[in-house]
Amino acid sequence: MLQILLQASSWALFIGRFHPVLVHLPIGFLLIAALLEIGRRTGKVAVSEGTVSFILFWSAISATIACIAGYLLSLGGGYDAGLLNDHMWQGIGVAVFAWIAWLVKSDRFREVIPFSSIIYLPAFGIATLLLLTAGHDGGSLTHGEEYLTQYTPEPFRSLAGMSPAKEAVTEIKPLADVNQALVYKDVVQPILEMRCVQCHNESKQKGDLRMDQLALLIKGGEGGPAFVAGKSAESDMIKRCLLPENDDEHMPPKGKPQLTTDQITLISWWIDQGAPADKKVAELTVSEQVKPALAALGTGGTGNAAAKSTVSAIQHVKVPAANEKDLDALRKAGLIVNALAQDQNLLEVSAVNAPDFADKNMALLTPVAQQIAWLKLGDTKITDTALKEMPKFKNLNKLHLEHTIVTDAGIANLKSLPLLEYINLVDTKVGDAGLREAATFKGLRSVYVWQSAVTDSAVSEVSRKNPQLMVVNGFNEAAVAEFLKAGDSTALKAKSKAP
């Protein structure tokens, strides 16, 4: 068992990942002991030496356990070797000196250890100082170099002899001339710096991958190359972005700022064009799906127009809050209810856990019809009858009907929805007539129809007549990105079924 734990096994990494939790115990114990010792010696706190000794004992125990968990975590790799080594020995030092401080403080050992009273305070002080330095290096390992000092303000920065603060990349600066921009340097690299480099840099190399330099990105990490030039669909860095956010392999990790659909589209386009290092936008082939994403980067009229066109129709919609009893009724029926924006009172309602949801259950949605902006009825038993209720949902923005038996007749009931921008019709009975009907919807931006009754000729016709509408009838990375932006994994399911 010990041999298994000392290797990079699943058991070792499982236990190791508790290190960030366990490491807070010695921090708390040592700092409390230090405060009590100061208070006791200054007469401010009436506490016995036995109490301080008891706390020191548990600080030593917890520091030792944290060291073991930290070592097991380090077996997973992906950390700067020098910084990791410093952090490891600092952590071991905390444990060692905490044990020494406890031994010379304990009634059991104090009398038999020579010079115990002289040893106590230096050992205690060293343990506390090592705790601070270990915490600094631990933060650098987890979040990148200079994590704790990155935002040190002036004049303290200059007084400490620190270099001027680097401006954090929080947004991509507009490009004066998109066509003359270097694709990697001006388009792709800023996206990586904003979303990826925090975990893949010189001091923190998650998965042994660095993304702060193109040569190192091309080199890849422990899983091999990060991308395959010319094949974004086969590139690991794209696949990971397109996984559901709660998947352990999804990148960036859940809770971190995620790449937008446009950003994934641009990186995929760069890869598909051969991942050039020094070519300009004008030198590459720009598809219709990439044009809006590129235009949104510009500062000119087209760029601003494209940026405006991506603003959701429900962005400024505000409705009264839904009645809690009505929401409880939905939850009891197995529906998932999430708030989209607290200040707008708009809701997302999903039947992902209610496959038996049928036409008769639509009555449950009626009381909150004006609050529902995203409605997911995919993989349920609804028919065209259910869609007769849809005109009541005046603020509906996204509608999922995938893997149901709705037909062209049901689509006709959606025409009166002024804010509808997205319809998922994957694996439905909707045909060419239904697609042509949907194309007349004033605000519709995207409709997904693969594995439905829609023909390729109808897709071509509708796309040609309605350039503002994205009609997707097959798998591609931009399409999957759009699905995931809408909180859907249908595209991944469809990919696995596709011939």
Short mmCIF file of C-alpha atoms in Angstrom, two decimals:
data_model
loop_
_atom_site.label_atom_id
_atom_site.label_comp_id
_atom_site.label_asym_id
_atom_site.label_seq_id
_atom_site.Cartn_x
_atom_site.Cartn_y
_atom_site.Cartn_z
CA MET A 1 0.00 0.00 0.00
CA LEU A 2 2.84 2.39 0.88
CA GLN A 3 4.51 1.68 -2.46
CA ILE A 4 1.27 2.55 -4.26
CA LEU A 5 0.95 5.83 -2.37
CA LEU A 6 4.53 6.84 -3.15
CA GLN A 7 3.81 6.60 -6.88
CA ALA A 8 1.62 8.85 -9.01
CA SER A 9 -1.38 6.54 -8.58
CA SER A 10 -5.01 7.58 -8.35
CA TRP A 11 -4.87 6.90 -4.59
CA ALA A 12 -1.85 9.15 -4.16
CA LEU A 13 -3.38 11.98 -6.16
CA PHE A 14 -6.74 11.55 -4.41
CA ILE A 15 -5.11 12.01 -1.00
CA GLY A 16 -2.74 14.67 -2.32
CA ARG A 17 -5.56 16.90 -3.47
CA PHE A 18 -6.57 17.37 0.18
CA HIS A 19 -3.29 19.23 0.73
CA PRO A 20 -4.83 22.71 0.14
CA VAL A 21 -7.43 21.89 2.81
CA LEU A 22 -5.09 20.26 5.32
CA VAL A 23 -2.45 22.99 5.06
CA HIS A 24 -4.81 25.48 6.68
CA LEU A 25 -4.77 23.51 9.95
CA PRO A 26 -1.12 24.12 10.92
CA ILE A 27 -1.49 27.72 9.77
CA GLY A 28 -4.38 28.24 12.17
CA PHE A 29 -2.85 26.28 15.06
CA LEU A 30 0.55 28.00 14.88
CA LEU A 31 -0.89 31.49 14.59
CA ILE A 32 -3.28 30.90 17.48
CA ALA A 33 -0.44 29.49 19.57
CA ALA A 34 1.71 32.52 18.72
CA LEU A 35 -1.04 34.96 19.71
CA LEU A 36 -1.73 33.12 22.95
CA GLU A 37 1.97 33.00 23.80
CA ILE A 38 2.30 36.74 23.19
CA GLY A 39 -0.83 37.41 25.25
CA ARG A 40 0.35 35.16 28.07
CA ARG A 41 3.79 36.74 28.26
CA THR A 42 2.41 40.29 28.20
CA GLY A 43 -0.23 39.51 30.79
CA LYS A 44 -3.09 40.27 28.41
CA VAL A 45 -4.43 36.70 28.27
CA ALA A 46 -4.83 34.28 31.17
CA VAL A 47 -3.89 30.98 29.55
CA SER A 48 -1.83 28.09 30.88
CA GLU A 49 1.36 26.77 29.30
CA GLY A 50 -0.44 23.44 28.92
CA THR A 51 -2.97 25.04 26.61
CA VAL A 52 -0.24 26.47 24.39
CA SER A 53 1.51 23.08 24.43
CA PHE A 54 -1.71 21.32 23.40
CA ILE A 55 -2.16 23.66 20.43
CA LEU A 56 1.49 23.23 19.41
CA PHE A 57 1.04 19.46 19.46
CA TRP A 58 -1.81 19.63 16.98
CA SER A 59 0.05 22.15 14.83
CA ALA A 60 2.91 19.64 14.56
CA ILE A 61 0.52 16.75 13.78
CA SER A 62 -1.39 18.72 11.13
CA ALA A 63 1.82 20.09 9.58
CA THR A 64 3.15 16.54 9.22
CA ILE A 65 -0.06 15.31 7.59
CA ALA A 66 -0.06 18.35 5.28
CA CYS A 67 3.53 17.56 4.26
CA ILE A 68 2.59 14.00 3.35
CA ALA A 69 -0.42 15.15 1.33
CA GLY A 70 1.69 17.83 -0.35
CA TYR A 71 4.27 15.26 -1.41
CA LEU A 72 1.58 13.00 -2.87
CA LEU A 73 0.11 15.98 -4.73
CA SER A 74 3.52 16.81 -6.20
CA LEU A 75 3.68 13.35 -7.82
CA GLY A 76 1.12 14.55 -10.33
CA GLY A 77 3.72 16.93 -11.81
CA GLY A 78 3.07 20.24 -13.53
CA TYR A 79 4.99 22.42 -11.07
CA ASP A 80 8.22 24.39 -11.32
CA ALA A 81 10.86 22.02 -9.88
CA GLY A 82 12.88 24.68 -8.06
CA LEU A 83 9.90 26.40 -6.49
CA LEU A 84 8.38 23.04 -5.55
CA ASN A 85 11.60 21.96 -3.85
CA ASP A 86 11.76 25.20 -1.82
CA HIS A 87 8.12 24.86 -0.81
CA MET A 88 8.60 21.22 0.20
CA TRP A 89 11.55 21.90 2.49
CA GLN A 90 9.86 24.93 4.00
CA GLY A 91 6.83 22.77 4.80
CA ILE A 92 9.02 20.07 6.29
CA GLY A 93 10.77 22.79 8.31
CA VAL A 94 7.44 23.98 9.69
CA ALA A 95 6.63 20.44 10.86
CA VAL A 96 10.10 19.81 12.33
CA PHE A 97 10.32 23.05 14.29
CA ALA A 98 6.69 22.74 15.42
CA TRP A 99 7.59 19.32 16.89
CA ILE A 100 10.68 20.79 18.55
CA ALA A 101 8.67 23.68 20.01
CA TRP A 102 6.11 21.23 21.39
CA LEU A 103 8.73 18.88 22.83
CA VAL A 104 10.52 21.61 24.78
CA LYS A 105 7.18 23.08 25.90
CA SER A 106 5.59 19.80 26.96
CA ASP A 107 5.61 18.91 30.66
CA ARG A 108 6.55 15.35 29.69
CA PHE A 109 9.80 16.22 27.88
CA ARG A 110 10.72 19.70 29.08
CA GLU A 111 12.60 18.52 32.15
CA VAL A 112 14.76 15.99 30.28
CA ILE A 113 15.75 18.21 27.33
CA PRO A 114 18.77 20.43 28.08
CA PHE A 115 18.30 24.15 27.54
CA SER A 116 14.61 23.63 26.68
CA SER A 117 13.67 27.15 27.77
CA ILE A 118 16.32 28.59 25.45
CA ILE A 119 15.33 26.40 22.51
CA TYR A 120 11.59 27.02 22.74
CA LEU A 121 11.18 30.56 21.42
CA PRO A 122 13.69 30.24 18.51
CA ALA A 123 12.05 26.96 17.40
CA PHE A 124 8.59 28.50 17.66
CA GLY A 125 9.70 31.62 15.78
CA ILE A 126 11.41 29.67 12.99
CA ALA A 127 8.32 27.50 12.53
CA THR A 128 6.17 30.62 12.19
CA LEU A 129 8.54 32.32 9.73
CA LEU A 130 8.80 29.16 7.60
CA LEU A 131 5.01 29.01 7.65
CA LEU A 132 4.85 32.44 6.01
CA THR A 133 7.47 31.68 3.36
CA ALA A 134 5.92 28.28 2.61
CA GLY A 135 2.55 29.99 2.18
CA HIS A 136 4.05 32.47 -0.28
CA ASP A 137 5.66 29.75 -2.39
CA GLY A 138 2.54 27.62 -2.17
CA GLY A 139 0.50 30.48 -3.58
CA SER A 140 3.05 30.90 -6.38
CA LEU A 141 2.88 27.17 -7.20
CA THR A 142 -0.89 27.18 -7.32
CA HIS A 143 -1.58 30.53 -8.94
CA GLY A 144 1.66 31.51 -10.62
CA GLU A 145 4.81 33.41 -9.74
CA GLU A 146 4.43 36.55 -7.64
CA TYR A 147 0.78 35.71 -6.96
CA LEU A 148 0.81 37.27 -3.48
CA THR A 149 2.83 40.33 -4.50
CA GLN A 150 1.42 40.92 -7.99
CA TYR A 151 -0.81 43.81 -6.92
CA THR A 152 1.53 45.48 -4.43
CA PRO A 153 0.74 49.20 -4.77
CA GLU A 154 3.11 52.12 -4.90
CA PRO A 155 5.08 53.45 -3.07
CA PHE A 156 5.59 50.07 -1.35
CA ARG A 157 6.54 48.46 -4.65
CA SER A 158 9.41 50.88 -5.24
CA LEU A 159 10.53 50.78 -1.59
CA ALA A 160 10.76 46.99 -1.80
CA GLY A 161 12.83 47.20 -4.98
CA MET A 162 10.15 45.43 -7.00
CA SER A 163 9.80 45.86 -10.75
CA PRO A 164 6.86 47.95 -12.06
CA ALA A 165 3.56 46.10 -11.94
CA LYS A 166 2.51 44.28 -15.08
CA GLU A 167 -0.89 45.16 -16.40
CA ALA A 168 -3.21 42.19 -15.96
CA VAL A 169 -4.80 40.98 -19.17
CA THR A 170 -8.54 41.19 -18.48
CA GLU A 171 -9.77 41.94 -21.97
CA ILE A 172 -8.54 41.87 -25.54
CA LYS A 173 -7.74 45.35 -26.78
CA PRO A 174 -9.55 46.38 -29.98
CA LEU A 175 -7.56 46.15 -33.20
CA ALA A 176 -7.33 49.21 -35.41
CA ASP A 177 -7.10 47.13 -38.58
CA VAL A 178 -8.19 43.53 -38.16
CA ASN A 179 -7.08 42.48 -41.65
CA GLN A 180 -3.49 43.58 -40.99
CA ALA A 181 -3.33 42.00 -37.54
CA LEU A 182 -0.96 39.08 -36.97
CA VAL A 183 -3.21 36.13 -36.26
CA TYR A 184 -1.16 34.56 -33.47
CA LYS A 185 0.35 37.65 -31.85
CA ASP A 186 -2.69 39.94 -32.02
CA VAL A 187 -5.61 37.50 -31.94
CA VAL A 188 -4.70 34.13 -30.43
CA GLN A 189 -1.99 35.02 -27.91
CA PRO A 190 -4.10 37.63 -26.05
CA ILE A 191 -6.85 35.01 -25.60
CA LEU A 192 -4.35 32.51 -24.19
CA GLU A 193 -2.84 35.11 -21.87
CA MET A 194 -6.26 36.06 -20.55
CA ARG A 195 -7.67 32.56 -20.06
CA CYS A 196 -4.89 29.94 -20.10
CA VAL A 197 -1.46 31.26 -19.10
CA GLN A 198 -2.37 31.58 -15.43
CA CYS A 199 -2.14 27.78 -15.11
CA HIS A 200 0.37 27.12 -17.91
CA ASN A 201 3.37 29.39 -17.38
CA GLU A 202 7.00 29.26 -16.31
CA SER A 203 6.27 28.76 -12.62
CA LYS A 204 3.10 26.69 -12.94
CA GLN A 205 2.95 24.10 -15.68
CA LYS A 206 -0.28 22.19 -15.24
CA GLY A 207 0.00 18.96 -17.20
CA ASP A 208 3.61 19.94 -17.98
CA LEU A 209 2.18 22.36 -20.55
CA ARG A 210 3.28 25.95 -21.07
CA MET A 211 1.16 28.30 -23.14
CA ASP A 212 3.06 31.54 -22.58
CA GLN A 213 5.28 30.94 -25.63
CA LEU A 214 4.32 29.55 -29.03
CA ALA A 215 7.30 27.17 -29.20
CA LEU A 216 6.32 25.63 -25.85
CA LEU A 217 2.65 25.46 -26.85
CA ILE A 218 3.66 23.54 -29.97
CA LYS A 219 5.82 21.23 -27.84
CA GLY A 220 2.79 20.28 -25.76
CA GLY A 221 2.64 18.64 -22.34
CA GLU A 222 2.40 15.27 -20.68
CA GLY A 223 -0.60 14.33 -22.85
CA GLY A 224 1.22 15.12 -26.08
CA PRO A 225 0.78 18.05 -28.49
CA ALA A 226 -1.72 20.69 -27.42
CA PHE A 227 -3.00 20.99 -30.98
CA VAL A 228 -2.72 19.38 -34.40
CA ALA A 229 -2.01 22.03 -37.03
CA GLY A 230 -4.77 22.00 -39.63
CA LYS A 231 -7.12 19.90 -37.48
CA SER A 232 -8.81 21.81 -34.68
CA ALA A 233 -11.38 19.03 -34.20
CA GLU A 234 -8.53 16.68 -33.26
CA SER A 235 -6.69 19.20 -31.09
CA ASP A 236 -6.67 18.52 -27.36
CA MET A 237 -6.81 22.18 -26.36
CA ILE A 238 -10.04 22.63 -28.35
CA LYS A 239 -11.59 19.35 -27.22
CA ARG A 240 -11.05 20.26 -23.58
CA CYS A 241 -12.66 23.68 -24.03
CA LEU A 242 -15.72 22.00 -25.55
CA LEU A 243 -16.27 19.45 -22.80
CA PRO A 244 -19.08 20.17 -20.29
CA GLU A 245 -17.77 22.53 -17.63
CA ASN A 246 -18.29 20.00 -14.82
CA ASP A 247 -16.07 17.46 -16.60
CA ASP A 248 -12.72 17.00 -14.82
CA GLU A 249 -10.92 17.31 -18.17
CA HIS A 250 -12.63 20.58 -19.13
CA MET A 251 -10.36 23.59 -19.47
CA PRO A 252 -10.28 26.17 -18.06
CA PRO A 253 -11.35 24.39 -14.85
CA LYS A 254 -14.83 24.94 -13.48
CA GLY A 255 -14.97 28.18 -11.53
CA LYS A 256 -12.36 29.90 -13.70
CA PRO A 257 -13.34 32.46 -16.36
CA GLN A 258 -14.27 30.50 -19.49
CA LEU A 259 -13.45 31.10 -23.14
CA THR A 260 -16.30 32.62 -25.12
CA THR A 261 -17.69 31.06 -28.27
CA ASP A 262 -15.90 33.68 -30.38
CA GLN A 263 -12.60 32.95 -28.66
CA ILE A 264 -12.91 29.20 -29.24
CA THR A 265 -13.90 29.88 -32.85
CA LEU A 266 -10.85 32.10 -33.42
CA ILE A 267 -8.39 29.62 -31.91
CA SER A 268 -9.98 26.77 -33.90
CA TRP A 269 -9.72 28.85 -37.08
CA TRP A 270 -6.04 29.61 -36.42
CA ILE A 271 -5.33 25.90 -35.92
CA ASP A 272 -7.31 24.93 -39.04
CA GLN A 273 -5.25 27.41 -41.04
CA GLY A 274 -2.07 25.59 -40.02
CA ALA A 275 -1.34 27.54 -36.78
CA PRO A 276 0.91 30.10 -38.51
CA ALA A 277 3.26 32.14 -36.34
CA ASP A 278 3.62 35.24 -38.49
CA LYS A 279 0.75 35.48 -40.96
CA LYS A 280 -1.82 38.27 -41.03
CA VAL A 281 -5.58 37.85 -41.06
CA ALA A 282 -5.71 39.00 -44.70
CA GLU A 283 -3.36 36.17 -45.70
CA LEU A 284 -5.64 33.42 -44.41
CA THR A 285 -9.01 32.07 -45.56
CA VAL A 286 -11.78 33.54 -43.43
CA SER A 287 -15.01 31.53 -43.27
CA GLU A 288 -18.44 33.05 -42.74
CA GLN A 289 -18.53 31.78 -39.15
CA VAL A 290 -15.20 33.40 -38.33
CA LYS A 291 -16.00 36.80 -39.86
CA PRO A 292 -18.26 38.00 -37.00
CA ALA A 293 -15.70 36.93 -34.37
CA LEU A 294 -12.94 38.81 -36.19
CA ALA A 295 -15.12 41.84 -36.81
CA ALA A 296 -15.89 42.06 -33.09
CA LEU A 297 -12.17 42.59 -32.43
CA GLY A 298 -12.05 45.77 -34.51
CA THR A 299 -12.49 49.39 -33.58
CA GLY A 300 -14.11 50.40 -36.87
CA GLY A 301 -17.77 50.50 -37.83
CA THR A 302 -18.02 46.83 -38.80
CA GLY A 303 -16.36 45.72 -35.63
CA ASN A 304 -18.73 47.70 -33.46
CA ALA A 305 -21.71 46.52 -35.46
CA ALA A 306 -20.66 42.93 -35.01
CA ALA A 307 -20.16 43.47 -31.32
CA LYS A 308 -23.61 44.98 -31.01
CA SER A 309 -25.16 42.16 -32.97
CA THR A 310 -23.89 39.66 -30.39
CA VAL A 311 -25.72 41.40 -27.55
CA SER A 312 -28.55 39.17 -26.38
CA ALA A 313 -32.08 40.38 -26.98
CA ILE A 314 -32.90 39.73 -23.30
CA GLN A 315 -29.98 41.71 -21.91
CA HIS A 316 -32.18 44.57 -20.73
CA VAL A 317 -35.38 42.63 -20.05
CA LYS A 318 -36.60 42.88 -16.47
CA VAL A 319 -39.66 41.10 -15.10
CA PRO A 320 -41.26 40.64 -11.65
CA ALA A 321 -39.85 37.83 -9.54
CA ALA A 322 -41.57 34.48 -9.94
CA ASN A 323 -43.76 33.14 -7.14
CA GLU A 324 -41.78 30.70 -4.98
CA LYS A 325 -44.71 28.28 -4.81
CA ASP A 326 -44.76 28.09 -8.59
CA LEU A 327 -41.03 27.41 -8.64
CA ASP A 328 -41.38 24.72 -5.97
CA ALA A 329 -44.00 23.03 -8.14
CA LEU A 330 -41.52 22.89 -11.01
CA ARG A 331 -38.81 21.42 -8.80
CA LYS A 332 -41.17 18.78 -7.41
CA ALA A 333 -41.85 17.74 -11.00
CA GLY A 334 -38.13 17.10 -11.47
CA LEU A 335 -37.35 20.30 -13.38
CA ILE A 336 -34.18 22.25 -12.69
CA VAL A 337 -34.69 25.97 -12.13
CA ASN A 338 -31.77 28.40 -12.26
CA ALA A 339 -31.66 32.18 -12.13
CA LEU A 340 -30.03 33.74 -15.21
CA ALA A 341 -29.62 37.18 -13.67
CA GLN A 342 -30.85 38.14 -10.22
CA ASP A 343 -31.57 41.74 -11.12
CA GLN A 344 -33.70 40.69 -14.13
CA ASN A 345 -35.60 37.80 -12.49
CA LEU A 346 -35.22 35.72 -15.67
CA LEU A 347 -35.02 31.94 -15.35
CA GLU A 348 -33.59 28.89 -17.03
CA VAL A 349 -35.85 25.83 -16.71
CA SER A 350 -34.48 22.45 -17.72
CA ALA A 351 -36.13 19.03 -18.01
CA VAL A 352 -32.80 17.22 -18.23
CA ASN A 353 -33.76 15.21 -15.13
CA ALA A 354 -37.42 14.83 -16.13
CA PRO A 355 -37.52 12.61 -19.27
CA ASP A 356 -41.21 11.85 -18.69
CA PHE A 357 -42.17 15.52 -19.03
CA ALA A 358 -45.09 15.57 -21.49
CA ASP A 359 -47.68 17.89 -23.00
CA LYS A 360 -49.89 17.78 -19.91
CA ASN A 361 -47.02 19.11 -17.78
CA MET A 362 -46.79 22.35 -19.73
CA ALA A 363 -49.40 23.78 -17.38
CA LEU A 364 -46.71 23.84 -14.68
CA LEU A 365 -44.72 26.34 -16.74
CA THR A 366 -47.56 28.75 -17.47
CA PRO A 367 -47.45 30.65 -14.11
CA VAL A 368 -43.79 31.57 -14.73
CA ALA A 369 -44.04 31.98 -18.50
CA GLN A 370 -42.87 35.60 -18.47
CA GLN A 371 -39.82 34.75 -16.33
CA ILE A 372 -38.59 31.82 -18.47
CA ALA A 373 -35.87 32.92 -20.91
CA TRP A 374 -34.14 29.58 -21.48
CA LEU A 375 -36.30 26.47 -21.76
CA LYS A 376 -34.79 23.01 -22.20
CA LEU A 377 -37.30 20.34 -23.14
CA GLY A 378 -34.91 18.06 -25.02
CA ASP A 379 -35.19 14.26 -24.54
CA THR A 380 -38.74 14.57 -23.21
CA LYS A 381 -42.11 13.24 -24.43
CA ILE A 382 -43.54 16.54 -25.64
CA THR A 383 -45.27 16.83 -29.01
CA ASP A 384 -46.57 19.67 -31.18
CA THR A 385 -49.43 20.05 -28.69
CA ALA A 386 -47.00 21.36 -26.08
CA LEU A 387 -45.74 24.00 -28.48
CA LYS A 388 -49.22 25.50 -28.74
CA GLU A 389 -48.51 26.97 -25.30
CA MET A 390 -45.33 28.71 -26.42
CA PRO A 391 -46.86 32.08 -27.43
CA LYS A 392 -47.33 32.70 -23.69
CA PHE A 393 -43.54 32.74 -23.21
CA LYS A 394 -42.95 36.26 -24.49
CA ASN A 395 -39.39 36.50 -23.11
CA LEU A 396 -38.21 33.13 -24.38
CA ASN A 397 -34.70 33.45 -25.79
CA LYS A 398 -33.42 29.88 -26.16
CA LEU A 399 -35.49 26.78 -26.76
CA HIS A 400 -34.21 23.20 -26.71
CA LEU A 401 -36.39 20.60 -28.42
CA GLU A 402 -33.70 18.09 -29.39
CA HIS A 403 -34.54 14.36 -29.45
CA THR A 404 -38.30 14.94 -29.39
CA ILE A 405 -41.02 14.21 -31.97
CA VAL A 406 -42.03 17.80 -32.70
CA THR A 407 -42.78 18.55 -36.35
CA ASP A 408 -43.19 21.48 -38.73
CA ALA A 409 -46.65 22.10 -37.29
CA GLY A 410 -45.19 22.79 -33.87
CA ILE A 411 -42.59 25.25 -35.20
CA ALA A 412 -45.34 27.50 -36.52
CA ASN A 413 -46.35 28.24 -32.90
CA LEU A 414 -43.04 29.96 -32.21
CA LYS A 415 -43.43 32.78 -34.71
CA SER A 416 -44.89 35.22 -32.20
CA LEU A 417 -41.90 35.04 -29.83
CA PRO A 418 -40.08 38.37 -30.33
CA LEU A 419 -36.89 37.54 -28.38
CA LEU A 420 -36.27 33.99 -29.59
CA GLU A 421 -32.68 33.70 -30.88
CA TYR A 422 -31.80 30.01 -30.55
CA ILE A 423 -33.66 26.79 -31.40
CA ASN A 424 -32.27 23.28 -31.04
CA LEU A 425 -34.08 20.88 -33.39
CA VAL A 426 -31.49 18.10 -33.47
CA ASP A 427 -33.03 14.63 -34.03
CA THR A 428 -36.60 15.89 -34.39
CA LYS A 429 -39.28 15.37 -37.07
CA VAL A 430 -38.94 18.95 -38.30
CA GLY A 431 -38.39 19.16 -42.06
CA ASP A 432 -37.74 21.74 -44.76
CA ALA A 433 -41.03 23.55 -44.20
CA GLY A 434 -40.26 23.96 -40.50
CA LEU A 435 -36.82 25.36 -41.25
CA ARG A 436 -38.22 27.84 -43.76
CA GLU A 437 -40.80 28.88 -41.17
CA ALA A 438 -38.12 29.39 -38.54
CA ALA A 439 -36.09 31.51 -40.96
CA THR A 440 -38.92 34.06 -40.95
CA PHE A 441 -38.56 34.64 -37.21
CA LYS A 442 -37.25 38.17 -36.93
CA GLY A 443 -34.67 37.76 -34.14
CA LEU A 444 -33.56 34.18 -34.71
CA ARG A 445 -29.77 33.82 -34.92
CA SER A 446 -29.08 30.09 -34.85
CA VAL A 447 -30.98 26.88 -35.48
CA TYR A 448 -29.56 23.37 -35.27
CA VAL A 449 -31.16 20.73 -37.47
CA TRP A 450 -28.78 17.83 -37.97
CA GLN A 451 -30.29 14.35 -37.73
CA SER A 452 -33.70 15.95 -38.37
CA ALA A 453 -35.88 15.72 -41.49
CA VAL A 454 -34.33 18.89 -42.94
CA THR A 455 -32.50 18.36 -46.24
CA ASP A 456 -29.13 19.79 -47.25
CA SER A 457 -30.73 21.69 -50.13
CA ALA A 458 -33.11 23.46 -47.74
CA VAL A 459 -30.20 24.37 -45.46
CA SER A 460 -28.31 25.87 -48.40
CA GLU A 461 -31.37 27.77 -49.59
CA VAL A 462 -32.24 29.21 -46.18
CA SER A 463 -28.60 30.10 -45.43
CA ARG A 464 -28.27 31.91 -48.75
CA LYS A 465 -31.46 33.91 -48.27
CA ASN A 466 -30.83 34.63 -44.57
CA PRO A 467 -27.12 35.41 -44.05
CA GLN A 468 -27.80 36.62 -40.52
CA LEU A 469 -29.07 33.15 -39.52
CA MET A 470 -26.64 30.33 -38.69
CA VAL A 471 -28.15 27.01 -39.78
CA VAL A 472 -26.10 24.02 -38.66
CA ASN A 473 -26.69 20.63 -40.24
CA GLY A 474 -23.52 18.81 -39.15
CA PHE A 475 -20.70 18.71 -36.64
CA ASN A 476 -18.10 21.47 -36.49
CA GLU A 477 -16.18 23.09 -33.67
CA ALA A 478 -17.87 26.46 -33.96
CA ALA A 479 -21.24 24.76 -33.72
CA VAL A 480 -20.25 22.85 -30.61
CA ALA A 481 -18.93 26.04 -29.06
CA GLU A 482 -22.31 27.67 -29.66
CA PHE A 483 -24.05 24.69 -28.07
CA LEU A 484 -21.90 24.83 -24.99
CA LYS A 485 -22.41 28.55 -24.70
CA ALA A 486 -26.10 27.76 -24.50
CA GLY A 487 -25.43 25.15 -21.83
CA ASP A 488 -25.98 22.13 -24.06
CA SER A 489 -23.99 18.97 -24.76
CA THR A 490 -26.07 17.73 -27.66
CA ALA A 491 -23.27 18.40 -30.11
CA LEU A 492 -20.97 16.04 -28.27
CA LYS A 493 -23.65 13.35 -28.27
CA ALA A 494 -24.29 13.91 -31.94
CA LYS A 495 -20.60 13.65 -32.73
CA SER A 496 -20.42 10.24 -31.09
CA LYS A 497 -23.42 9.05 -33.14
CA ALA A 498 -22.33 10.56 -36.44
CA PRO A 499 -21.07 8.09 -39.06
#
